[in-house]
Every structure is written in C-alpha cells, then in structure tokens.
Amino acid sequence: MNTLTTPPLAPLLDRLFEQDAAASPASSPPLPGLSEEREQLMRSKTGYLDFYGRLKDFPFAVSRETGALLYMLARSCGARTIVEFGTSFAISTLHLAAALRDNGGGRLITSEFEPSKVAQARKNLTEGGLIDLVEIREGDALKTLSVDLPETIDLLLLDGAKPLYPDVLSLVESRLRPGALIVADNADFYPEYRSACARPPRYMSTPFAEDVELSMRIG
Ligand SMILES: C[S@@+](CC[C@H](N)C(=O)[O-])C[C@H]1O[C@@H](n2cnc3c(N)ncnc32)[C@H](O)[C@@H]1O
C-alpha cells in the first residue's frame, strides 16, 4: 500500500489517464494537418510557444509505465527535492509528489507556461492530496527555473519543449547531486540531447522504455 495505489490518488490517476487516452490532437477540427507539423514543431527552438499554445487543451501526459517508473525512481533514490520541466495537467507531477510523500516529504518545483494548465494542475494536485508538496511556477521554464532552486536536487524530469532540454539541464546542472537522476521523456524527438548532453564524463545514460532517456549525474 502506498500513496500511488490508494485513494484519493489512484482513482484520480485512472480518470486522468482515461481522459488523456481519449484526447487526440491530430483529429481535432481546429488543428488540421497537425500531425505533419508536429514533428517539425517539436524540434523547433522557436516554435514551441505556438505549438503548445494551440494544444493547450491536451494533456500530453507521460504513459502509465513512465509514471510508474518516475514513482519508483524517486522512491528508490530517496528523493526529497525534485524539479520538473513541463507540468501540463500534472499527471507526472502526481507520481513524483506521491513518491515524495512516501519518502517522508520534500519539495517539488514544476514549471508550466499555459495558465489554464496551471489551474488544472493545481486542481488535480489538490484533489490528489499532494498540493502541499508542490510549487507550480507559471511562465517559461527558461526564466522560472533560472532562480531560487534548492541547494541540491535529487531528480529532474524533462517533459516540456524537447529542444529546450539542454538549456533546462544546464540551468539546474550545478544543483544536481552526484547520483541524481534525470528522466527525459520523448528524448527521441530531439536526438541532440542524447548525443551531446546526457553523456560522459558528467552523466551515465541509457535509453529506457523506447522513448525515455534515463541519466545519472556522475560527479
Ligand atoms: C508533454 S507536456 C507535459 C506532460 C506532463 N509532464 C504530464 O505527464 O502530465 C509538456 C508541457 O510543457 C509545457 N511547456 C513546454 N515548453 C515549456 C516552457 N518553455 N516553459 C514552461 N512550460 C513549457 C507545455 O505547455 C505542456 O503543457
């Protein structure tokens, strides 16, 4: 028994994953041709505001498997301080905050620039009984994660605009403790992250579950 698998969180996550599965941006009437554009915009360092702005009603959540992975990683490394890039409706945040609760408490800083998503995330975290552990920073993560970070960070989740993964990593890098974990979701959209950032000598990395890059800060 743990926070993740018991009420109020377990039924809430069931509902949120169902909503995520039912949402399909490619078939949405205001977004014709999206699937062709998606790959290009996902790789663009300037197109991300437009891309996520037009898709602000879609959760784009981590998979159930990645959610479980996040919970287990945060539990097993005894995480007390977590930073997340890309909150959306807070499905990943709920998994990470549940791990903090079961680790005995801590602080999770998460970042999201869409105000309606921030409101929805706050609602979900309140319903899940985890809002007390989470600070949602509204605005572009390039700004909001550039100040006032914890002295040491145990786990970083990268799940916002893919081309910004290297920039966000460099913002928090000096705070990552040796052994800290970095989970980069959908890292395949931006291969430069794999090839140029999460590499030795500073990181040990491995692709995981198809689209996740799991890295560990070495020293
Ligand atoms: C893939 S979704 C995150 C899904 C979330 N981690 C989950 O599993 O529920 C990416 C989110 O990152 C946000 N985002 C993208 N680039 C951002 C940036 N530079 N600053 C803040 N938020 C950003 C988008 O608005 C979108 O809601």
Short mmCIF file of N, CA and C in Angstrom, two decimals, residues 8-165:
data_model
loop_
_atom_site.label_atom_id
_atom_site.label_comp_id
_atom_site.label_asym_id
_atom_site.label_seq_id
_atom_site.Cartn_x
_atom_site.Cartn_y
_atom_site.Cartn_z
N PRO A 8 -6.87 9.11 -2.28
CA PRO A 8 -7.62 9.63 -3.43
C PRO A 8 -6.85 9.58 -4.75
N LEU A 9 -5.54 9.23 -4.69
CA LEU A 9 -4.74 9.39 -5.91
C LEU A 9 -5.06 8.33 -6.98
N ALA A 10 -5.19 7.07 -6.58
CA ALA A 10 -5.35 6.00 -7.58
C ALA A 10 -6.56 6.23 -8.50
N PRO A 11 -7.77 6.49 -7.95
CA PRO A 11 -8.90 6.73 -8.87
C PRO A 11 -8.74 8.01 -9.69
N LEU A 12 -8.09 9.01 -9.12
CA LEU A 12 -7.86 10.25 -9.88
C LEU A 12 -6.96 9.95 -11.08
N LEU A 13 -5.89 9.19 -10.87
CA LEU A 13 -4.99 8.88 -11.99
C LEU A 13 -5.70 8.03 -13.04
N ASP A 14 -6.53 7.10 -12.60
CA ASP A 14 -7.30 6.30 -13.58
C ASP A 14 -8.11 7.23 -14.48
N ARG A 15 -8.77 8.19 -13.87
CA ARG A 15 -9.60 9.13 -14.64
C ARG A 15 -8.75 10.00 -15.57
N LEU A 16 -7.63 10.50 -15.06
CA LEU A 16 -6.79 11.38 -15.88
C LEU A 16 -6.16 10.63 -17.04
N PHE A 17 -5.74 9.39 -16.82
CA PHE A 17 -5.17 8.61 -17.93
C PHE A 17 -6.25 8.29 -18.97
N GLU A 18 -7.47 8.05 -18.49
CA GLU A 18 -8.57 7.81 -19.45
C GLU A 18 -8.81 9.05 -20.31
N GLN A 19 -8.82 10.21 -19.67
CA GLN A 19 -9.02 11.47 -20.42
C GLN A 19 -7.89 11.69 -21.41
N ASP A 20 -6.68 11.36 -20.99
CA ASP A 20 -5.51 11.54 -21.86
C ASP A 20 -5.64 10.63 -23.09
N ALA A 21 -6.08 9.39 -22.86
CA ALA A 21 -6.20 8.44 -23.97
C ALA A 21 -7.28 8.89 -24.95
N ALA A 22 -8.35 9.53 -24.42
CA ALA A 22 -9.46 9.95 -25.27
C ALA A 22 -9.12 11.18 -26.10
N ALA A 23 -8.14 11.96 -25.65
CA ALA A 23 -7.77 13.20 -26.36
C ALA A 23 -6.87 12.87 -27.54
N SER A 24 -7.20 13.44 -28.69
CA SER A 24 -6.39 13.16 -29.88
C SER A 24 -6.19 14.43 -30.68
N PRO A 25 -5.09 15.16 -30.47
CA PRO A 25 -4.91 16.45 -31.14
C PRO A 25 -4.96 16.35 -32.65
N ALA A 26 -4.49 15.27 -33.22
CA ALA A 26 -4.43 15.16 -34.68
C ALA A 26 -5.82 15.17 -35.31
N SER A 27 -6.83 14.69 -34.57
CA SER A 27 -8.18 14.63 -35.15
C SER A 27 -9.04 15.80 -34.71
N SER A 28 -8.44 16.77 -34.02
CA SER A 28 -9.22 17.91 -33.55
C SER A 28 -9.47 18.90 -34.69
N PRO A 29 -10.74 19.34 -34.89
CA PRO A 29 -11.06 20.20 -36.04
C PRO A 29 -10.21 21.47 -36.17
N PRO A 30 -9.88 22.19 -35.07
CA PRO A 30 -9.11 23.42 -35.28
C PRO A 30 -7.65 23.19 -35.64
N LEU A 31 -7.25 21.94 -35.71
CA LEU A 31 -5.83 21.67 -35.91
C LEU A 31 -5.59 20.76 -37.10
N PRO A 32 -6.12 21.10 -38.26
CA PRO A 32 -5.90 20.23 -39.40
C PRO A 32 -4.42 20.20 -39.77
N GLY A 33 -3.97 19.06 -40.21
CA GLY A 33 -2.59 18.95 -40.67
C GLY A 33 -1.59 18.93 -39.54
N LEU A 34 -2.08 18.82 -38.33
CA LEU A 34 -1.16 18.91 -37.20
C LEU A 34 -0.10 17.82 -37.23
N SER A 35 -0.51 16.62 -37.60
CA SER A 35 0.45 15.52 -37.49
C SER A 35 1.68 15.77 -38.35
N GLU A 36 1.48 16.43 -39.53
CA GLU A 36 2.65 16.72 -40.37
C GLU A 36 3.54 17.77 -39.72
N GLU A 37 2.89 18.74 -39.07
CA GLU A 37 3.65 19.83 -38.46
C GLU A 37 4.32 19.43 -37.16
N ARG A 38 3.72 18.42 -36.52
CA ARG A 38 4.09 18.14 -35.14
C ARG A 38 5.58 17.88 -34.98
N GLU A 39 6.08 17.01 -35.84
CA GLU A 39 7.48 16.64 -35.68
C GLU A 39 8.38 17.85 -35.84
N GLN A 40 8.05 18.69 -36.84
CA GLN A 40 8.87 19.88 -37.10
C GLN A 40 8.84 20.83 -35.89
N LEU A 41 7.60 21.07 -35.37
CA LEU A 41 7.47 22.00 -34.25
C LEU A 41 8.10 21.45 -32.98
N MET A 42 8.01 20.14 -32.81
CA MET A 42 8.59 19.53 -31.61
C MET A 42 10.10 19.69 -31.60
N ARG A 43 10.68 19.91 -32.79
CA ARG A 43 12.13 20.04 -32.87
C ARG A 43 12.58 21.49 -32.93
N SER A 44 11.62 22.42 -33.00
CA SER A 44 11.97 23.82 -33.24
C SER A 44 12.21 24.57 -31.93
N LYS A 45 13.30 25.31 -31.87
CA LYS A 45 13.61 26.07 -30.66
C LYS A 45 12.76 27.31 -30.54
N THR A 46 12.09 27.71 -31.63
CA THR A 46 11.26 28.91 -31.57
C THR A 46 9.77 28.58 -31.70
N GLY A 47 9.44 27.41 -32.22
CA GLY A 47 8.04 27.10 -32.49
C GLY A 47 7.29 26.54 -31.31
N TYR A 48 7.95 26.34 -30.18
CA TYR A 48 7.28 25.62 -29.09
C TYR A 48 6.13 26.39 -28.46
N LEU A 49 6.25 27.75 -28.41
CA LEU A 49 5.17 28.54 -27.81
C LEU A 49 3.89 28.38 -28.62
N ASP A 50 4.05 28.46 -29.95
CA ASP A 50 2.90 28.31 -30.84
C ASP A 50 2.33 26.89 -30.74
N PHE A 51 3.22 25.92 -30.77
CA PHE A 51 2.80 24.51 -30.74
C PHE A 51 1.99 24.21 -29.47
N TYR A 52 2.57 24.50 -28.31
CA TYR A 52 1.87 24.17 -27.06
C TYR A 52 0.69 25.11 -26.81
N GLY A 53 0.77 26.34 -27.32
CA GLY A 53 -0.35 27.27 -27.18
C GLY A 53 -1.58 26.75 -27.90
N ARG A 54 -1.39 26.25 -29.12
CA ARG A 54 -2.53 25.74 -29.87
C ARG A 54 -3.08 24.45 -29.28
N LEU A 55 -2.22 23.76 -28.53
CA LEU A 55 -2.62 22.46 -27.99
C LEU A 55 -2.83 22.51 -26.48
N LYS A 56 -3.23 23.68 -25.99
CA LYS A 56 -3.27 23.83 -24.53
C LYS A 56 -4.36 22.99 -23.86
N ASP A 57 -5.30 22.47 -24.65
CA ASP A 57 -6.35 21.66 -24.03
C ASP A 57 -5.98 20.17 -23.97
N PHE A 58 -4.79 19.83 -24.47
CA PHE A 58 -4.40 18.41 -24.50
C PHE A 58 -3.36 18.13 -23.43
N PRO A 59 -3.53 17.02 -22.71
CA PRO A 59 -2.61 16.75 -21.60
C PRO A 59 -1.21 16.33 -22.02
N PHE A 60 -1.07 15.55 -23.09
CA PHE A 60 0.26 15.02 -23.49
C PHE A 60 0.98 14.38 -22.30
N ALA A 61 0.27 13.60 -21.53
CA ALA A 61 0.85 13.07 -20.29
C ALA A 61 1.86 11.97 -20.56
N VAL A 62 2.72 11.73 -19.57
CA VAL A 62 3.58 10.55 -19.61
C VAL A 62 2.69 9.31 -19.67
N SER A 63 3.24 8.21 -20.15
CA SER A 63 2.48 6.96 -20.18
C SER A 63 2.33 6.43 -18.75
N ARG A 64 1.42 5.49 -18.59
CA ARG A 64 1.27 4.83 -17.27
C ARG A 64 2.59 4.21 -16.84
N GLU A 65 3.30 3.61 -17.81
CA GLU A 65 4.57 2.94 -17.49
C GLU A 65 5.60 3.96 -17.03
N THR A 66 5.67 5.08 -17.74
CA THR A 66 6.64 6.11 -17.34
C THR A 66 6.26 6.71 -15.99
N GLY A 67 4.96 6.85 -15.76
CA GLY A 67 4.51 7.35 -14.45
C GLY A 67 4.98 6.42 -13.33
N ALA A 68 4.79 5.13 -13.53
CA ALA A 68 5.22 4.15 -12.51
C ALA A 68 6.73 4.21 -12.34
N LEU A 69 7.44 4.33 -13.47
CA LEU A 69 8.90 4.43 -13.42
C LEU A 69 9.32 5.65 -12.58
N LEU A 70 8.66 6.79 -12.82
CA LEU A 70 9.00 8.00 -12.07
C LEU A 70 8.82 7.80 -10.57
N TYR A 71 7.68 7.18 -10.22
CA TYR A 71 7.42 6.93 -8.79
C TYR A 71 8.51 6.04 -8.21
N MET A 72 8.84 4.96 -8.92
CA MET A 72 9.82 4.01 -8.38
C MET A 72 11.22 4.62 -8.29
N LEU A 73 11.61 5.38 -9.31
CA LEU A 73 12.93 6.01 -9.28
C LEU A 73 13.03 7.00 -8.11
N ALA A 74 11.98 7.80 -7.97
CA ALA A 74 12.01 8.81 -6.89
C ALA A 74 12.01 8.14 -5.52
N ARG A 75 11.27 7.03 -5.39
CA ARG A 75 11.30 6.30 -4.12
C ARG A 75 12.67 5.70 -3.86
N SER A 76 13.21 5.04 -4.89
CA SER A 76 14.42 4.25 -4.65
C SER A 76 15.64 5.13 -4.42
N CYS A 77 15.62 6.37 -4.97
CA CYS A 77 16.78 7.25 -4.67
C CYS A 77 16.49 8.13 -3.46
N GLY A 78 15.35 7.87 -2.81
CA GLY A 78 15.03 8.62 -1.58
C GLY A 78 14.88 10.10 -1.84
N ALA A 79 14.32 10.46 -3.00
CA ALA A 79 14.26 11.87 -3.40
C ALA A 79 13.51 12.73 -2.39
N ARG A 80 14.08 13.89 -2.14
CA ARG A 80 13.42 14.91 -1.31
C ARG A 80 13.25 16.21 -2.09
N THR A 81 14.05 16.38 -3.15
CA THR A 81 13.95 17.59 -3.97
C THR A 81 13.89 17.19 -5.44
N ILE A 82 12.83 17.64 -6.10
CA ILE A 82 12.58 17.26 -7.49
C ILE A 82 12.25 18.52 -8.28
N VAL A 83 12.77 18.59 -9.51
CA VAL A 83 12.41 19.68 -10.42
C VAL A 83 11.81 19.05 -11.67
N GLU A 84 10.72 19.65 -12.15
CA GLU A 84 10.05 19.14 -13.35
C GLU A 84 9.89 20.26 -14.37
N PHE A 85 10.26 19.97 -15.59
CA PHE A 85 10.05 20.89 -16.72
C PHE A 85 8.86 20.35 -17.53
N GLY A 86 7.72 21.08 -17.48
CA GLY A 86 6.53 20.65 -18.23
C GLY A 86 5.50 19.98 -17.35
N THR A 87 4.60 20.78 -16.75
CA THR A 87 3.61 20.26 -15.80
C THR A 87 2.38 19.70 -16.51
N SER A 88 1.88 20.47 -17.49
CA SER A 88 0.60 20.18 -18.14
C SER A 88 -0.48 19.99 -17.06
N PHE A 89 -1.23 18.86 -17.09
CA PHE A 89 -2.30 18.66 -16.11
C PHE A 89 -1.79 17.95 -14.85
N ALA A 90 -0.47 17.77 -14.78
CA ALA A 90 0.19 17.28 -13.55
C ALA A 90 0.13 15.77 -13.36
N ILE A 91 -0.02 15.00 -14.41
CA ILE A 91 -0.06 13.54 -14.23
C ILE A 91 1.31 13.04 -13.75
N SER A 92 2.37 13.47 -14.40
CA SER A 92 3.71 13.09 -13.92
C SER A 92 3.97 13.68 -12.54
N THR A 93 3.55 14.92 -12.34
CA THR A 93 3.76 15.59 -11.05
C THR A 93 3.12 14.80 -9.91
N LEU A 94 1.92 14.25 -10.18
CA LEU A 94 1.24 13.48 -9.14
C LEU A 94 2.06 12.24 -8.76
N HIS A 95 2.67 11.59 -9.76
CA HIS A 95 3.50 10.41 -9.45
C HIS A 95 4.72 10.80 -8.61
N LEU A 96 5.36 11.90 -9.01
CA LEU A 96 6.57 12.33 -8.30
C LEU A 96 6.24 12.82 -6.89
N ALA A 97 5.14 13.55 -6.77
CA ALA A 97 4.75 14.06 -5.44
C ALA A 97 4.34 12.90 -4.53
N ALA A 98 3.72 11.87 -5.10
CA ALA A 98 3.36 10.69 -4.29
C ALA A 98 4.62 10.04 -3.73
N ALA A 99 5.67 10.00 -4.55
CA ALA A 99 6.94 9.42 -4.07
C ALA A 99 7.53 10.27 -2.94
N LEU A 100 7.45 11.59 -3.10
CA LEU A 100 7.94 12.46 -2.01
C LEU A 100 7.16 12.19 -0.72
N ARG A 101 5.85 12.09 -0.86
CA ARG A 101 5.02 11.81 0.34
C ARG A 101 5.48 10.52 1.00
N ASP A 102 5.70 9.48 0.18
CA ASP A 102 6.07 8.17 0.75
C ASP A 102 7.52 8.14 1.20
N ASN A 103 8.32 9.10 0.74
CA ASN A 103 9.70 9.22 1.23
C ASN A 103 9.76 10.03 2.53
N GLY A 104 8.62 10.56 2.95
CA GLY A 104 8.60 11.32 4.21
C GLY A 104 8.49 12.82 4.01
N GLY A 105 8.29 13.27 2.75
CA GLY A 105 8.11 14.70 2.49
C GLY A 105 9.19 15.23 1.58
N GLY A 106 9.05 16.50 1.19
CA GLY A 106 10.05 17.10 0.31
C GLY A 106 9.46 18.26 -0.47
N ARG A 107 10.14 18.62 -1.55
CA ARG A 107 9.76 19.80 -2.34
C ARG A 107 9.85 19.47 -3.82
N LEU A 108 8.80 19.74 -4.54
CA LEU A 108 8.78 19.53 -5.99
C LEU A 108 8.47 20.86 -6.66
N ILE A 109 9.40 21.32 -7.50
CA ILE A 109 9.18 22.56 -8.26
C ILE A 109 8.87 22.15 -9.69
N THR A 110 7.72 22.61 -10.20
CA THR A 110 7.35 22.25 -11.57
C THR A 110 7.00 23.51 -12.35
N SER A 111 7.16 23.45 -13.67
CA SER A 111 7.06 24.68 -14.48
C SER A 111 6.12 24.47 -15.67
N GLU A 112 5.26 25.49 -15.89
CA GLU A 112 4.28 25.39 -16.98
C GLU A 112 3.93 26.82 -17.43
N PHE A 113 3.91 27.05 -18.75
CA PHE A 113 3.61 28.43 -19.18
C PHE A 113 2.15 28.67 -19.57
N GLU A 114 1.35 27.63 -19.69
CA GLU A 114 -0.05 27.83 -20.06
C GLU A 114 -0.91 28.02 -18.81
N PRO A 115 -1.48 29.24 -18.60
CA PRO A 115 -2.23 29.50 -17.36
C PRO A 115 -3.37 28.51 -17.12
N SER A 116 -4.08 28.10 -18.18
CA SER A 116 -5.21 27.17 -17.97
C SER A 116 -4.70 25.81 -17.49
N LYS A 117 -3.51 25.43 -17.95
CA LYS A 117 -2.94 24.16 -17.49
C LYS A 117 -2.48 24.27 -16.04
N VAL A 118 -1.94 25.43 -15.69
CA VAL A 118 -1.53 25.63 -14.29
C VAL A 118 -2.75 25.47 -13.38
N ALA A 119 -3.88 26.06 -13.78
CA ALA A 119 -5.09 25.97 -12.97
C ALA A 119 -5.56 24.51 -12.85
N GLN A 120 -5.52 23.80 -13.96
CA GLN A 120 -5.95 22.39 -13.95
C GLN A 120 -5.00 21.55 -13.11
N ALA A 121 -3.70 21.82 -13.24
CA ALA A 121 -2.70 21.08 -12.45
C ALA A 121 -2.93 21.30 -10.96
N ARG A 122 -3.20 22.56 -10.61
CA ARG A 122 -3.41 22.86 -9.18
C ARG A 122 -4.64 22.11 -8.67
N LYS A 123 -5.68 22.07 -9.50
CA LYS A 123 -6.91 21.37 -9.12
C LYS A 123 -6.62 19.87 -8.91
N ASN A 124 -5.88 19.28 -9.86
CA ASN A 124 -5.60 17.84 -9.75
C ASN A 124 -4.73 17.53 -8.53
N LEU A 125 -3.73 18.38 -8.30
CA LEU A 125 -2.85 18.14 -7.15
C LEU A 125 -3.60 18.31 -5.82
N THR A 126 -4.57 19.22 -5.82
CA THR A 126 -5.39 19.40 -4.61
C THR A 126 -6.26 18.17 -4.40
N GLU A 127 -6.90 17.71 -5.48
CA GLU A 127 -7.76 16.52 -5.39
C GLU A 127 -6.94 15.29 -4.98
N GLY A 128 -5.70 15.22 -5.44
CA GLY A 128 -4.84 14.09 -5.10
C GLY A 128 -4.22 14.21 -3.71
N GLY A 129 -4.47 15.32 -3.03
CA GLY A 129 -3.95 15.49 -1.66
C GLY A 129 -2.46 15.74 -1.62
N LEU A 130 -1.90 16.31 -2.69
CA LEU A 130 -0.44 16.46 -2.76
C LEU A 130 0.03 17.89 -2.99
N ILE A 131 -0.91 18.84 -3.04
CA ILE A 131 -0.56 20.21 -3.40
C ILE A 131 0.45 20.82 -2.41
N ASP A 132 0.42 20.36 -1.16
CA ASP A 132 1.32 20.93 -0.15
C ASP A 132 2.80 20.65 -0.46
N LEU A 133 3.07 19.69 -1.35
CA LEU A 133 4.46 19.34 -1.66
C LEU A 133 4.96 20.02 -2.94
N VAL A 134 4.06 20.70 -3.63
CA VAL A 134 4.38 21.15 -5.00
C VAL A 134 4.29 22.66 -5.13
N GLU A 135 5.32 23.22 -5.76
CA GLU A 135 5.32 24.64 -6.14
C GLU A 135 5.22 24.69 -7.66
N ILE A 136 4.11 25.25 -8.16
CA ILE A 136 3.97 25.37 -9.62
C ILE A 136 4.46 26.75 -10.02
N ARG A 137 5.48 26.79 -10.87
CA ARG A 137 5.99 28.08 -11.35
C ARG A 137 5.42 28.35 -12.73
N GLU A 138 4.60 29.42 -12.80
CA GLU A 138 3.93 29.74 -14.06
C GLU A 138 4.81 30.65 -14.90
N GLY A 139 4.99 30.29 -16.16
CA GLY A 139 5.82 31.09 -17.06
C GLY A 139 6.78 30.17 -17.80
N ASP A 140 7.64 30.79 -18.63
CA ASP A 140 8.59 29.98 -19.38
C ASP A 140 9.65 29.43 -18.43
N ALA A 141 9.86 28.14 -18.51
CA ALA A 141 10.81 27.48 -17.60
C ALA A 141 12.21 28.05 -17.74
N LEU A 142 12.53 28.60 -18.91
CA LEU A 142 13.86 29.18 -19.07
C LEU A 142 14.06 30.33 -18.08
N LYS A 143 12.94 30.96 -17.69
CA LYS A 143 13.03 32.02 -16.67
C LYS A 143 12.74 31.45 -15.28
N THR A 144 11.64 30.70 -15.18
CA THR A 144 11.19 30.32 -13.82
C THR A 144 12.14 29.34 -13.14
N LEU A 145 12.87 28.56 -13.94
CA LEU A 145 13.81 27.61 -13.32
C LEU A 145 15.23 28.17 -13.26
N SER A 146 15.36 29.47 -13.55
CA SER A 146 16.71 30.06 -13.51
C SER A 146 17.00 30.68 -12.14
N VAL A 147 16.00 30.68 -11.25
CA VAL A 147 16.19 31.30 -9.92
C VAL A 147 15.64 30.40 -8.82
N ASP A 148 16.19 30.63 -7.63
CA ASP A 148 15.63 30.05 -6.40
C ASP A 148 15.38 28.53 -6.49
N LEU A 149 16.44 27.82 -6.84
CA LEU A 149 16.34 26.35 -6.83
C LEU A 149 16.89 25.83 -5.51
N PRO A 150 16.48 24.63 -5.11
CA PRO A 150 17.05 24.04 -3.88
C PRO A 150 18.56 23.86 -4.03
N GLU A 151 19.25 23.85 -2.91
CA GLU A 151 20.72 23.68 -2.89
C GLU A 151 21.13 22.41 -3.64
N THR A 152 20.41 21.33 -3.38
CA THR A 152 20.69 20.08 -4.11
C THR A 152 19.38 19.53 -4.67
N ILE A 153 19.50 18.91 -5.83
CA ILE A 153 18.33 18.33 -6.49
C ILE A 153 18.59 16.83 -6.69
N ASP A 154 17.60 16.02 -6.34
CA ASP A 154 17.75 14.56 -6.41
C ASP A 154 17.26 13.99 -7.74
N LEU A 155 16.27 14.66 -8.34
CA LEU A 155 15.69 14.11 -9.58
C LEU A 155 15.16 15.24 -10.44
N LEU A 156 15.44 15.15 -11.72
CA LEU A 156 14.95 16.14 -12.70
C LEU A 156 14.15 15.41 -13.76
N LEU A 157 12.90 15.88 -14.00
CA LEU A 157 12.12 15.35 -15.12
C LEU A 157 12.06 16.40 -16.22
N LEU A 158 12.51 16.03 -17.41
CA LEU A 158 12.42 16.90 -18.58
C LEU A 158 11.24 16.42 -19.42
N ASP A 159 10.16 17.26 -19.49
CA ASP A 159 8.99 16.85 -20.27
C ASP A 159 8.29 18.06 -20.87
N GLY A 160 9.02 19.17 -21.07
CA GLY A 160 8.45 20.33 -21.76
C GLY A 160 8.89 20.31 -23.22
N ALA A 161 9.11 21.48 -23.81
CA ALA A 161 9.53 21.57 -25.21
C ALA A 161 10.87 20.85 -25.38
N LYS A 162 10.89 19.88 -26.30
CA LYS A 162 12.07 18.99 -26.41
C LYS A 162 13.36 19.74 -26.75
N PRO A 163 13.33 20.74 -27.64
CA PRO A 163 14.59 21.42 -27.97
C PRO A 163 15.20 22.19 -26.81
N LEU A 164 14.40 22.39 -25.74
CA LEU A 164 14.93 23.13 -24.59
C LEU A 164 15.55 22.22 -23.54
N TYR A 165 15.55 20.92 -23.76
CA TYR A 165 16.11 20.01 -22.75
C TYR A 165 17.55 20.38 -22.38
#
